[in-house]
């Protein structure tokens, strides 16, 4: 559902900005844009995987900081 994907990416952009991750925000912008075009689901899936990698890295870094 491209509309739902676009909405989720849009809402997540502010979270990425709040966390100070320009890299994550840029990936979410790309996902939102692709979803608004309503095509290329494979590229959207690839971008979501990249978002996952960036997010996991951020979580690991936060755990190190809080130790």
Coordinates of C-alpha atoms in Angstrom, one line a residue:
X1 CA 0.0 0.0 0.0
X2 CA 1.9 3.0 -1.3
X3 CA -0.2 5.5 0.6
X4 CA 0.5 3.9 3.9
X5 CA 4.3 3.6 3.1
X6 CA 4.4 7.3 2.2
X7 CA 2.5 8.3 5.4
X8 CA 4.9 6.2 7.6
X9 CA 8.0 7.6 6.0
X10 CA 6.7 11.1 6.3
X11 CA 5.9 10.7 10.0
X12 CA 9.3 9.1 10.7
X13 CA 11.2 12.0 9.1
X14 CA 10.6 14.2 12.1
X15 CA 11.9 11.5 14.4
X16 CA 15.0 11.2 12.4
X17 CA 15.5 15.0 12.5
X18 CA 14.9 15.0 16.3
X19 CA 17.6 12.3 16.7
X20 CA 20.0 14.4 14.5
X21 CA 20.3 11.8 11.8
X22 CA 20.5 13.5 8.4
X23 CA 21.4 10.1 6.8
X24 CA 18.2 8.5 8.1
X25 CA 16.1 11.4 7.2
X26 CA 17.4 11.4 3.6
X27 CA 16.5 7.7 3.3
X28 CA 13.0 8.4 4.6
X29 CA 12.6 11.2 2.2
X30 CA 13.5 8.9 -0.7
X31 CA 11.1 6.2 0.5
X32 CA 8.3 8.8 0.8
X33 CA 9.0 10.1 -2.7
X34 CA 9.1 6.6 -4.3
X35 CA 5.8 5.7 -2.5
X36 CA 4.2 8.9 -3.7
X37 CA 5.1 7.9 -7.3
X38 CA 3.3 4.6 -6.7
X39 CA 5.9 2.3 -8.3
X40 CA 9.2 0.6 -7.8
X41 CA 8.4 -1.4 -4.7
X42 CA 11.7 -3.2 -4.9
X43 CA 13.6 0.1 -4.5
X44 CA 11.4 1.0 -1.5
X45 CA 12.2 -2.4 0.1
X46 CA 15.9 -1.7 -0.5
X47 CA 15.6 1.7 1.1
X48 CA 13.8 0.2 4.1
X49 CA 16.6 -2.3 4.6
X50 CA 19.0 0.7 4.6
X51 CA 16.9 2.5 7.2
X52 CA 16.9 -0.7 9.3
X53 CA 20.8 -0.8 9.1
X54 CA 21.1 2.9 10.1
X55 CA 18.6 2.5 12.9
X56 CA 20.3 -0.6 14.3
X57 CA 23.6 1.2 14.2
X58 CA 22.1 4.2 16.1
X59 CA 20.6 1.9 18.7
X60 CA 24.0 0.3 19.3
X61 CA 25.7 3.7 19.7
X62 CA 23.0 4.7 22.2
X63 CA 23.6 1.6 24.2
X64 CA 27.3 2.3 24.4
X65 CA 26.6 5.9 25.5
X66 CA 24.3 4.8 28.3
X67 CA 26.6 2.2 29.7

